[in-house]
mmCIF file of C-alpha atoms in Angstrom:
data_model
loop_
_atom_site.group_PDB
_atom_site.id
_atom_site.type_symbol
_atom_site.label_atom_id
_atom_site.label_comp_id
_atom_site.label_asym_id
_atom_site.label_seq_id
_atom_site.Cartn_x
_atom_site.Cartn_y
_atom_site.Cartn_z
ATOM 1 C CA VAL A 17 -15.389 6.143 11.726
ATOM 2 C CA ALA A 18 -12.546 5.022 13.977
ATOM 3 C CA VAL A 19 -12.894 5.894 17.662
ATOM 4 C CA ARG A 20 -10.972 5.411 20.884
ATOM 5 C CA SER A 21 -11.326 6.327 24.523
ATOM 6 C CA VAL A 22 -8.661 7.819 26.744
ATOM 7 C CA SER A 23 -10.705 7.147 29.895
ATOM 8 C CA GLU A 24 -10.730 3.748 31.578
ATOM 9 C CA GLY A 25 -14.103 2.054 31.576
ATOM 10 C CA VAL A 26 -15.584 4.080 28.706
ATOM 11 C CA ASP A 27 -16.712 2.092 25.678
ATOM 12 C CA PRO A 28 -15.815 4.321 22.728
ATOM 13 C CA ILE A 29 -18.071 2.516 20.234
ATOM 14 C CA GLY A 30 -21.021 2.373 22.647
ATOM 15 C CA SER A 31 -20.700 6.053 23.489
ATOM 16 C CA ARG A 32 -20.807 6.943 19.758
ATOM 17 C CA VAL A 33 -23.818 4.723 19.089
ATOM 18 C CA GLY A 34 -25.698 6.028 22.107
ATOM 19 C CA GLN A 35 -28.578 4.494 24.002
ATOM 20 C CA LYS A 36 -30.787 2.588 21.538
ATOM 21 C CA GLY A 37 -28.725 4.027 18.664
ATOM 22 C CA VAL A 38 -29.834 7.629 19.224
ATOM 23 C CA ARG A 39 -26.486 9.274 18.420
ATOM 24 C CA ILE A 40 -25.653 7.163 15.377
ATOM 25 C CA ASN A 41 -29.185 7.625 14.007
ATOM 26 C CA ALA A 42 -28.772 11.399 14.287
ATOM 27 C CA ILE A 43 -25.544 11.161 12.290
ATOM 28 C CA SER A 44 -27.194 8.895 9.685
ATOM 29 C CA ASN A 45 -30.099 11.338 9.337
ATOM 30 C CA GLU A 46 -27.672 14.211 8.735
ATOM 31 C CA LEU A 47 -26.002 12.187 5.995
ATOM 32 C CA LYS A 48 -29.344 11.314 4.379
ATOM 33 C CA HIS A 49 -29.637 12.307 0.752
ATOM 34 C CA GLY A 50 -33.271 12.202 -0.296
ATOM 35 C CA GLU A 51 -34.540 8.674 0.323
ATOM 36 C CA GLN A 52 -31.023 7.199 0.426
ATOM 37 C CA GLU A 53 -29.553 6.548 3.838
ATOM 38 C CA GLU A 54 -25.884 6.236 4.596
ATOM 39 C CA LYS A 55 -24.713 3.530 6.945
ATOM 40 C CA VAL A 56 -21.983 4.345 9.402
ATOM 41 C CA ASP A 57 -19.500 1.767 10.638
ATOM 42 C CA ILE A 58 -17.754 2.523 13.897
ATOM 43 C CA ILE A 59 -14.562 0.642 14.663
ATOM 44 C CA LEU A 60 -12.094 0.733 17.493
ATOM 45 C CA TRP A 61 -8.937 2.734 16.688
ATOM 46 C CA ASP A 62 -5.642 1.288 17.895
ATOM 47 C CA ARG A 63 -2.104 2.639 17.886
ATOM 48 C CA ASN A 64 -0.845 -0.797 16.778
ATOM 49 C CA ILE A 65 -1.408 -0.839 13.012
ATOM 50 C CA GLU A 66 -1.981 -4.626 12.846
ATOM 51 C CA THR A 67 -4.779 -4.393 15.402
ATOM 52 C CA PHE A 68 -6.241 -1.330 13.677
ATOM 53 C CA LEU A 69 -6.256 -3.145 10.314
ATOM 54 C CA MET A 70 -7.907 -6.196 11.932
ATOM 55 C CA ASN A 71 -10.598 -3.965 13.428
ATOM 56 C CA SER A 72 -11.192 -2.241 10.101
ATOM 57 C CA ILE A 73 -12.525 -5.375 8.350
ATOM 58 C CA ARG A 74 -15.050 -6.262 11.016
ATOM 59 C CA PRO A 75 -17.529 -7.989 11.269
ATOM 60 C CA SER A 76 -15.231 -10.478 9.525
ATOM 61 C CA GLU A 77 -12.713 -12.082 11.837
ATOM 62 C CA SER A 78 -9.078 -11.912 10.817
ATOM 63 C CA VAL A 79 -6.496 -14.578 11.515
ATOM 64 C CA ARG A 80 -3.500 -12.309 11.127
ATOM 65 C CA VAL A 81 -2.153 -9.197 9.455
ATOM 66 C CA VAL A 82 1.097 -9.178 7.499
ATOM 67 C CA LEU A 83 2.612 -5.772 6.783
ATOM 68 C CA THR A 84 4.044 -6.449 3.330
ATOM 69 C CA ASN A 85 5.577 -3.011 2.772
ATOM 70 C CA GLU A 86 5.529 -0.378 5.495
ATOM 71 C CA LYS A 87 6.980 2.389 3.298
ATOM 72 C CA THR A 88 4.176 2.130 0.726
ATOM 73 C CA ARG A 89 1.690 1.160 3.460
ATOM 74 C CA GLU A 90 0.668 -2.218 2.027
ATOM 75 C CA ALA A 91 -0.729 -5.055 4.133
ATOM 76 C CA THR A 92 -2.223 -8.504 3.671
ATOM 77 C CA ILE A 93 -5.038 -9.544 5.987
ATOM 78 C CA VAL A 94 -5.572 -13.277 6.331
ATOM 79 C CA VAL A 95 -9.150 -14.323 7.092
ATOM 80 C CA PRO A 96 -10.823 -17.714 7.542
ATOM 81 C CA ASP A 97 -11.820 -19.171 4.156
ATOM 82 C CA GLU A 98 -15.524 -19.177 5.063
ATOM 83 C CA GLN A 99 -15.382 -15.419 5.842
ATOM 84 C CA TYR A 100 -13.453 -14.372 2.727
ATOM 85 C CA SER A 101 -16.469 -12.932 0.895
ATOM 86 C CA LEU A 102 -17.640 -11.147 4.054
ATOM 87 C CA ALA A 103 -14.235 -9.476 4.444
ATOM 88 C CA ILE A 104 -14.203 -8.256 0.851
ATOM 89 C CA GLY A 105 -17.874 -7.245 0.761
ATOM 90 C CA ARG A 106 -20.160 -6.681 -2.197
ATOM 91 C CA ASP A 107 -18.073 -5.512 -5.155
ATOM 92 C CA GLY A 108 -15.098 -5.070 -2.789
ATOM 93 C CA GLN A 109 -16.823 -2.350 -0.798
ATOM 94 C CA ASN A 110 -15.696 -3.511 2.676
ATOM 95 C CA VAL A 111 -12.032 -3.735 1.784
ATOM 96 C CA ARG A 112 -12.197 -0.393 -0.086
ATOM 97 C CA LEU A 113 -13.713 1.351 2.940
ATOM 98 C CA SER A 114 -11.126 -0.239 5.226
ATOM 99 C CA ALA A 115 -8.344 0.975 2.962
ATOM 100 C CA LYS A 116 -9.753 4.520 2.977
ATOM 101 C CA LEU A 117 -10.196 4.524 6.729
ATOM 102 C CA THR A 118 -6.729 3.178 7.536
ATOM 103 C CA GLY A 119 -4.742 4.750 4.708
ATOM 104 C CA TRP A 120 -3.237 1.358 3.834
ATOM 105 C CA LYS A 121 -3.502 -0.685 0.644
ATOM 106 C CA ILE A 122 -5.168 -3.884 1.861
ATOM 107 C CA ASP A 123 -5.060 -7.292 0.221
ATOM 108 C CA ILE A 124 -7.429 -9.937 1.633
ATOM 109 C CA LYS A 125 -6.382 -13.593 1.456
ATOM 110 C CA GLY A 126 -8.160 -16.714 2.663
ATOM 111 C CA GLU A 127 -6.221 -19.008 5.009
ATOM 112 C CA SER A 128 -5.702 -21.753 2.421
ATOM 113 C CA GLU A 129 -4.710 -19.264 -0.299
ATOM 114 C CA TYR A 130 -2.197 -17.623 2.049
ATOM 115 C CA LYS A 131 -0.795 -21.001 3.100
ATOM 116 C CA ASN A 132 -0.234 -21.953 -0.568
ATOM 117 C CA MET A 133 1.407 -18.585 -1.196
ATOM 118 C CA GLU A 134 3.755 -19.099 1.776
ATOM 119 C CA GLU A 135 4.711 -22.572 0.499
ATOM 120 C CA GLU A 136 5.519 -21.176 -2.964
ATOM 121 C CA ILE A 137 7.666 -18.458 -1.441
ATOM 122 C CA ALA A 138 9.496 -21.004 0.708
ATOM 123 C CA LYS A 139 10.184 -23.193 -2.359
ATOM 124 C CA ALA A 140 11.474 -20.199 -4.296
ATOM 125 C CA LYS A 141 13.800 -19.259 -1.443
ATOM 126 C CA GLU A 142 14.986 -22.870 -1.218
ATOM 127 C CA GLU A 143 15.755 -22.953 -4.956
ATOM 128 C CA LYS A 144 17.586 -19.652 -4.708
ATOM 129 C CA ALA A 145 19.681 -20.942 -1.786
ATOM 130 C CA LYS A 146 21.018 -23.989 -3.694
ATOM 131 C CA PRO A 147 24.727 -23.819 -4.524
ATOM 132 C CA LYS A 148 25.447 -22.367 -7.964
ATOM 133 C CA LYS A 149 27.804 -25.204 -8.941
ATOM 134 C CA ALA A 150 25.058 -27.785 -8.549
ATOM 135 C CA VAL A 151 22.694 -25.722 -10.679
ATOM 136 C CA LYS A 152 25.365 -25.227 -13.355
ATOM 137 C CA ALA A 153 26.125 -28.956 -13.471
ATOM 138 C CA LYS A 154 22.413 -29.698 -13.755
ATOM 139 C CA VAL A 155 22.078 -27.313 -16.713
ATOM 140 C CA GLU A 156 25.130 -28.811 -18.447
ATOM 141 C CA LYS A 157 23.661 -32.312 -18.122
ATOM 142 C CA LYS A 158 20.411 -31.240 -19.747
ATOM 143 C CA ALA A 159 22.053 -29.368 -22.630
ATOM 144 C CA LYS A 160 23.790 -31.951 -24.797
ATOM 145 C CA VAL A 161 26.197 -30.367 -27.240
ATOM 146 C CA ALA A 162 26.248 -31.871 -30.766
ATOM 147 C CA PRO A 163 29.539 -32.541 -32.510
ATOM 148 C CA GLU A 164 30.951 -29.446 -34.218
ATOM 149 C CA GLU A 165 30.807 -30.894 -37.747
ATOM 150 C CA LYS A 166 27.047 -31.570 -37.671
ATOM 151 C CA VAL A 167 26.302 -28.185 -36.237
ATOM 152 C CA SER A 168 28.428 -26.281 -38.721
ATOM 153 C CA LYS A 169 26.872 -27.996 -41.797
ATOM 154 C CA GLU A 170 23.311 -27.433 -40.530
ATOM 155 C CA VAL A 171 24.028 -23.834 -39.636
ATOM 156 C CA LYS A 172 25.597 -23.152 -43.039
ATOM 157 C CA LYS A 173 22.522 -24.553 -44.810
ATOM 158 C CA LYS A 174 20.205 -22.390 -42.722
ATOM 159 C CA VAL A 175 22.312 -19.285 -43.220
ATOM 160 C CA VAL A 176 22.407 -19.749 -46.979
ATOM 161 C CA SER A 177 18.665 -20.393 -47.203
ATOM 162 C CA THR A 178 17.669 -17.408 -45.048
ATOM 163 C CA LYS A 179 19.460 -14.792 -47.167
ATOM 164 C CA LYS A 180 17.061 -12.519 -49.005
ATOM 165 C CA PRO A 181 17.498 -12.235 -52.762
ATOM 166 C CA VAL A 182 18.744 -8.871 -53.966
ATOM 167 C CA VAL A 183 16.309 -7.170 -56.336
ATOM 168 C CA LYS A 184 17.692 -4.512 -58.653
ATOM 169 C CA LYS A 185 15.381 -1.763 -59.771
ATOM 170 C CA GLU A 186 15.741 -0.388 -63.263
ATOM 171 C CA LYS A 187 14.566 2.974 -64.493
ATOM 172 C CA VAL A 188 11.992 2.881 -67.296
#
C-alpha cells in the first residue's frame, strides 16, 4: 500500500500502522485466509516517480533510478551489490510487488553490473561515432583480395562439382 499525507507533521506510514501496530494488524486479520496470514507493506507515495520507485523496493536501499523508457513505463533501479538479493526478494517477489504497486516494469541491477553495462554502452557509442572512412579503410586492409585468375579457377571447380546429376525416370 502506498500512502501520503497532505498535512504537515503527520507521518502517513505511522498513522496507517497505528499505535503498537493496531491498525495494520486489523487489516492483516481481515486478509487472513484460514491459517495463512498476509503481510502488508506500507510505503511512502511520492509524485516524483524516481522517488516513488526507490521507496517501492524498501527495505533495500537504492543508489539511483534510471527511467529507461517512460512511454512503456520501464525503469532500472540500481542497488548496492550487497543488497541485490534483498531488492529482488525470494523468487523475485519484492520486485514483482513493486512493479504491481507502481505500474512500472522494474529491472534491478547491482552497482557493479550497472557500471559494466554503462561502460559497454559508452564503448558502443564510441565505435558508432568513429568516421566511416576509417572503418572502411580498416575493413579493406583486413580483406585481402586474391588475384582474379586464382579465384576464377577455384570457383569454376566448385561450381562444376556442386551441380547435381540429372536422373531420368523411365516408365516400366
